[in-house]
Amino acid sequence: MFKLPPTQALTGHGSFKTYTFKIGKTRDASCVYCGEEDSPRHTLFSCERWAGIRRECEVGIGDVITANNMVDYMLQSETKWKEIERAMTRIMTTKEQDERRHEGTRNN
């Protein structure tokens, strides 16, 4: 599995429709899973598609992850960094695989 750094999620340059719409790669910024605006904040903290992964991460660090506390937790310990990085990697990797599959079916 290709391991993505948290930088992609933190900068918003990645498989987020708000970004791909901005650069002209997609026609809109709607999340393919729920229809909300697909921003990094939405993907990482509120989209129900990723709730299970978020819950596992929160159990691992012992608290609810939010946009306001994520970086603080990442800097607290290597264990928390790895737990959050693992969750982000799982989300982003799956999201990119889904996107490639969707593009493949659209082009066939």
mmCIF file with all atom_site columns, C-alpha atoms in Angstrom:
data_model
loop_
_atom_site.group_PDB
_atom_site.id
_atom_site.type_symbol
_atom_site.label_atom_id
_atom_site.label_alt_id
_atom_site.label_comp_id
_atom_site.label_asym_id
_atom_site.label_entity_id
_atom_site.label_seq_id
_atom_site.pdbx_PDB_ins_code
_atom_site.Cartn_x
_atom_site.Cartn_y
_atom_site.Cartn_z
_atom_site.occupancy
_atom_site.B_iso_or_equiv
_atom_site.pdbx_formal_charge
_atom_site.auth_seq_id
_atom_site.auth_comp_id
_atom_site.auth_asym_id
_atom_site.auth_atom_id
_atom_site.pdbx_PDB_model_num
ATOM 1   C CA . MET A 1 1   ? 0.000   0.000  0.000   1.00 0.00 ? 1   MET A CA 1
ATOM 2   C CA . PHE A 1 2   ? 1.286   3.462  -0.893  1.00 0.00 ? 2   PHE A CA 1
ATOM 3   C CA . LYS A 1 3   ? 1.675   5.467  2.293   1.00 0.00 ? 3   LYS A CA 1
ATOM 4   C CA . LEU A 1 4   ? 0.597   9.090  2.004   1.00 0.00 ? 4   LEU A CA 1
ATOM 5   C CA . PRO A 1 5   ? 1.971   11.737 4.344   1.00 0.00 ? 5   PRO A CA 1
ATOM 6   C CA . PRO A 1 6   ? -0.394  13.802 6.489   1.00 0.00 ? 6   PRO A CA 1
ATOM 7   C CA . THR A 1 7   ? 0.850   16.811 4.523   1.00 0.00 ? 7   THR A CA 1
ATOM 8   C CA . GLN A 1 8   ? -1.631  16.082 1.725   1.00 0.00 ? 8   GLN A CA 1
ATOM 9   C CA . ALA A 1 9   ? -4.564  16.269 4.109   1.00 0.00 ? 9   ALA A CA 1
ATOM 10  C CA . LEU A 1 10  ? -3.177  19.228 6.037   1.00 0.00 ? 10  LEU A CA 1
ATOM 11  C CA . THR A 1 11  ? -2.526  21.329 2.923   1.00 0.00 ? 11  THR A CA 1
ATOM 12  C CA . GLY A 1 12  ? -5.715  20.346 1.098   1.00 0.00 ? 12  GLY A CA 1
ATOM 13  C CA . HIS A 1 13  ? -3.769  19.314 -2.004  1.00 0.00 ? 13  HIS A CA 1
ATOM 14  C CA . GLY A 1 14  ? -5.014  15.859 -2.662  1.00 0.00 ? 14  GLY A CA 1
ATOM 15  C CA . SER A 1 15  ? -8.075  13.839 -3.411  1.00 0.00 ? 15  SER A CA 1
ATOM 16  C CA . PHE A 1 16  ? -10.504 16.484 -2.196  1.00 0.00 ? 16  PHE A CA 1
ATOM 17  C CA . LYS A 1 17  ? -13.157 17.749 -4.581  1.00 0.00 ? 17  LYS A CA 1
ATOM 18  C CA . THR A 1 18  ? -12.665 21.346 -3.401  1.00 0.00 ? 18  THR A CA 1
ATOM 19  C CA . TYR A 1 19  ? -9.093  21.057 -4.722  1.00 0.00 ? 19  TYR A CA 1
ATOM 20  C CA . THR A 1 20  ? -9.813  19.053 -7.875  1.00 0.00 ? 20  THR A CA 1
ATOM 21  C CA . PHE A 1 21  ? -12.667 21.428 -8.766  1.00 0.00 ? 21  PHE A CA 1
ATOM 22  C CA . LYS A 1 22  ? -10.374 24.434 -8.219  1.00 0.00 ? 22  LYS A CA 1
ATOM 23  C CA . ILE A 1 23  ? -7.790  23.021 -10.653 1.00 0.00 ? 23  ILE A CA 1
ATOM 24  C CA . GLY A 1 24  ? -10.442 22.029 -13.209 1.00 0.00 ? 24  GLY A CA 1
ATOM 25  C CA . LYS A 1 25  ? -10.171 18.254 -12.805 1.00 0.00 ? 25  LYS A CA 1
ATOM 26  C CA . THR A 1 26  ? -13.785 17.781 -11.626 1.00 0.00 ? 26  THR A CA 1
ATOM 27  C CA . ARG A 1 27  ? -17.079 19.487 -12.445 1.00 0.00 ? 27  ARG A CA 1
ATOM 28  C CA . ASP A 1 28  ? -18.089 20.215 -8.862  1.00 0.00 ? 28  ASP A CA 1
ATOM 29  C CA . ALA A 1 29  ? -16.858 20.048 -5.271  1.00 0.00 ? 29  ALA A CA 1
ATOM 30  C CA . SER A 1 30  ? -19.457 17.584 -3.946  1.00 0.00 ? 30  SER A CA 1
ATOM 31  C CA . CYS A 1 31  ? -18.408 14.544 -1.927  1.00 0.00 ? 31  CYS A CA 1
ATOM 32  C CA . VAL A 1 32  ? -19.166 11.382 -3.905  1.00 0.00 ? 32  VAL A CA 1
ATOM 33  C CA . TYR A 1 33  ? -20.191 9.586  -0.697  1.00 0.00 ? 33  TYR A CA 1
ATOM 34  C CA . CYS A 1 34  ? -22.625 12.067 0.840   1.00 0.00 ? 34  CYS A CA 1
ATOM 35  C CA . GLY A 1 35  ? -23.016 15.147 -1.390  1.00 0.00 ? 35  GLY A CA 1
ATOM 36  C CA . GLU A 1 36  ? -21.562 17.675 1.067   1.00 0.00 ? 36  GLU A CA 1
ATOM 37  C CA . GLU A 1 37  ? -18.683 19.913 -0.031  1.00 0.00 ? 37  GLU A CA 1
ATOM 38  C CA . ASP A 1 38  ? -15.636 17.624 -0.123  1.00 0.00 ? 38  ASP A CA 1
ATOM 39  C CA . SER A 1 39  ? -12.925 19.554 1.710   1.00 0.00 ? 39  SER A CA 1
ATOM 40  C CA . PRO A 1 40  ? -10.136 18.143 3.887   1.00 0.00 ? 40  PRO A CA 1
ATOM 41  C CA . ARG A 1 41  ? -12.137 19.151 6.975   1.00 0.00 ? 41  ARG A CA 1
ATOM 42  C CA . HIS A 1 42  ? -15.209 17.335 5.683   1.00 0.00 ? 42  HIS A CA 1
ATOM 43  C CA . THR A 1 43  ? -13.316 14.182 4.734   1.00 0.00 ? 43  THR A CA 1
ATOM 44  C CA . LEU A 1 44  ? -11.249 13.906 7.902   1.00 0.00 ? 44  LEU A CA 1
ATOM 45  C CA . PHE A 1 45  ? -13.768 15.043 10.496  1.00 0.00 ? 45  PHE A CA 1
ATOM 46  C CA . SER A 1 46  ? -17.367 14.715 9.347   1.00 0.00 ? 46  SER A CA 1
ATOM 47  C CA . CYS A 1 47  ? -18.030 12.480 6.320   1.00 0.00 ? 47  CYS A CA 1
ATOM 48  C CA . GLU A 1 48  ? -19.876 9.384  7.524   1.00 0.00 ? 48  GLU A CA 1
ATOM 49  C CA . ARG A 1 49  ? -17.999 7.244  4.977   1.00 0.00 ? 49  ARG A CA 1
ATOM 50  C CA . TRP A 1 50  ? -14.880 7.538  7.180   1.00 0.00 ? 50  TRP A CA 1
ATOM 51  C CA . ALA A 1 51  ? -16.536 7.417  10.621  1.00 0.00 ? 51  ALA A CA 1
ATOM 52  C CA . GLY A 1 52  ? -15.258 3.908  11.391  1.00 0.00 ? 52  GLY A CA 1
ATOM 53  C CA . ILE A 1 53  ? -11.649 4.822  10.688  1.00 0.00 ? 53  ILE A CA 1
ATOM 54  C CA . ARG A 1 54  ? -12.018 8.006  12.761  1.00 0.00 ? 54  ARG A CA 1
ATOM 55  C CA . ARG A 1 55  ? -13.447 6.012  15.678  1.00 0.00 ? 55  ARG A CA 1
ATOM 56  C CA . GLU A 1 56  ? -10.547 3.556  15.588  1.00 0.00 ? 56  GLU A CA 1
ATOM 57  C CA . CYS A 1 57  ? -8.099  6.461  15.615  1.00 0.00 ? 57  CYS A CA 1
ATOM 58  C CA . GLU A 1 58  ? -9.917  8.160  18.484  1.00 0.00 ? 58  GLU A CA 1
ATOM 59  C CA . VAL A 1 59  ? -9.801  4.965  20.536  1.00 0.00 ? 59  VAL A CA 1
ATOM 60  C CA . GLY A 1 60  ? -6.079  4.794  19.824  1.00 0.00 ? 60  GLY A CA 1
ATOM 61  C CA . ILE A 1 61  ? -5.377  8.321  21.030  1.00 0.00 ? 61  ILE A CA 1
ATOM 62  C CA . GLY A 1 62  ? -8.031  8.412  23.721  1.00 0.00 ? 62  GLY A CA 1
ATOM 63  C CA . ASP A 1 63  ? -10.005 11.419 22.527  1.00 0.00 ? 63  ASP A CA 1
ATOM 64  C CA . VAL A 1 64  ? -12.169 12.789 19.712  1.00 0.00 ? 64  VAL A CA 1
ATOM 65  C CA . ILE A 1 65  ? -10.126 14.147 16.813  1.00 0.00 ? 65  ILE A CA 1
ATOM 66  C CA . THR A 1 66  ? -11.067 17.607 15.563  1.00 0.00 ? 66  THR A CA 1
ATOM 67  C CA . ALA A 1 67  ? -9.536  20.096 13.158  1.00 0.00 ? 67  ALA A CA 1
ATOM 68  C CA . ASN A 1 68  ? -8.556  22.157 16.187  1.00 0.00 ? 68  ASN A CA 1
ATOM 69  C CA . ASN A 1 69  ? -6.731  19.426 18.110  1.00 0.00 ? 69  ASN A CA 1
ATOM 70  C CA . MET A 1 70  ? -5.350  17.025 15.501  1.00 0.00 ? 70  MET A CA 1
ATOM 71  C CA . VAL A 1 71  ? -1.937  18.654 15.064  1.00 0.00 ? 71  VAL A CA 1
ATOM 72  C CA . ASP A 1 72  ? -1.551  19.051 18.833  1.00 0.00 ? 72  ASP A CA 1
ATOM 73  C CA . TYR A 1 73  ? -2.139  15.311 19.260  1.00 0.00 ? 73  TYR A CA 1
ATOM 74  C CA . MET A 1 74  ? 0.256   14.522 16.444  1.00 0.00 ? 74  MET A CA 1
ATOM 75  C CA . LEU A 1 75  ? 2.971   16.477 18.224  1.00 0.00 ? 75  LEU A CA 1
ATOM 76  C CA . GLN A 1 76  ? 2.340   14.929 21.660  1.00 0.00 ? 76  GLN A CA 1
ATOM 77  C CA . SER A 1 77  ? 3.934   11.577 20.940  1.00 0.00 ? 77  SER A CA 1
ATOM 78  C CA . GLU A 1 78  ? 5.193   9.328  18.201  1.00 0.00 ? 78  GLU A CA 1
ATOM 79  C CA . THR A 1 79  ? 2.419   6.855  19.041  1.00 0.00 ? 79  THR A CA 1
ATOM 80  C CA . LYS A 1 80  ? -0.320  9.458  18.516  1.00 0.00 ? 80  LYS A CA 1
ATOM 81  C CA . TRP A 1 81  ? 1.407   10.729 15.372  1.00 0.00 ? 81  TRP A CA 1
ATOM 82  C CA . LYS A 1 82  ? 1.414   7.216  13.920  1.00 0.00 ? 82  LYS A CA 1
ATOM 83  C CA . GLU A 1 83  ? -2.206  6.570  14.917  1.00 0.00 ? 83  GLU A CA 1
ATOM 84  C CA . ILE A 1 84  ? -3.401  9.745  13.176  1.00 0.00 ? 84  ILE A CA 1
ATOM 85  C CA . GLU A 1 85  ? -1.104  9.195  10.197  1.00 0.00 ? 85  GLU A CA 1
ATOM 86  C CA . ARG A 1 86  ? -2.434  5.642  9.821   1.00 0.00 ? 86  ARG A CA 1
ATOM 87  C CA . ALA A 1 87  ? -6.039  6.889  9.824   1.00 0.00 ? 87  ALA A CA 1
ATOM 88  C CA . MET A 1 88  ? -5.311  9.634  7.282   1.00 0.00 ? 88  MET A CA 1
ATOM 89  C CA . THR A 1 89  ? -3.425  7.188  5.076   1.00 0.00 ? 89  THR A CA 1
ATOM 90  C CA . ARG A 1 90  ? -6.296  4.687  5.145   1.00 0.00 ? 90  ARG A CA 1
ATOM 91  C CA . ILE A 1 91  ? -8.838  7.381  4.300   1.00 0.00 ? 91  ILE A CA 1
ATOM 92  C CA . MET A 1 92  ? -6.800  8.990  1.534   1.00 0.00 ? 92  MET A CA 1
ATOM 93  C CA . THR A 1 93  ? -5.676  5.699  -0.018  1.00 0.00 ? 93  THR A CA 1
ATOM 94  C CA . THR A 1 94  ? -9.212  4.319  -0.133  1.00 0.00 ? 94  THR A CA 1
ATOM 95  C CA . LYS A 1 95  ? -10.541 7.606  -1.450  1.00 0.00 ? 95  LYS A CA 1
ATOM 96  C CA . GLU A 1 96  ? -7.973  7.638  -4.263  1.00 0.00 ? 96  GLU A CA 1
ATOM 97  C CA . GLN A 1 97  ? -8.674  3.987  -5.131  1.00 0.00 ? 97  GLN A CA 1
ATOM 98  C CA . ASP A 1 98  ? -12.400 4.744  -5.305  1.00 0.00 ? 98  ASP A CA 1
ATOM 99  C CA . GLU A 1 99  ? -11.677 7.746  -7.507  1.00 0.00 ? 99  GLU A CA 1
ATOM 100 C CA . ARG A 1 100 ? -9.532  5.701  -9.923  1.00 0.00 ? 100 ARG A CA 1
ATOM 101 C CA . ARG A 1 101 ? -12.199 2.986  -10.084 1.00 0.00 ? 101 ARG A CA 1
ATOM 102 C CA . HIS A 1 102 ? -14.856 5.595  -10.825 1.00 0.00 ? 102 HIS A CA 1
ATOM 103 C CA . GLU A 1 103 ? -12.705 7.190  -13.547 1.00 0.00 ? 103 GLU A CA 1
ATOM 104 C CA . GLY A 1 104 ? -12.076 3.744  -15.063 1.00 0.00 ? 104 GLY A CA 1
ATOM 105 C CA . THR A 1 105 ? -15.772 2.914  -15.294 1.00 0.00 ? 105 THR A CA 1
ATOM 106 C CA . ARG A 1 106 ? -16.539 6.360  -16.678 1.00 0.00 ? 106 ARG A CA 1
ATOM 107 C CA . ASN A 1 107 ? -13.915 5.990  -19.427 1.00 0.00 ? 107 ASN A CA 1
ATOM 108 C CA . ASN A 1 108 ? -15.070 2.518  -20.525 1.00 0.00 ? 108 ASN A CA 1
#
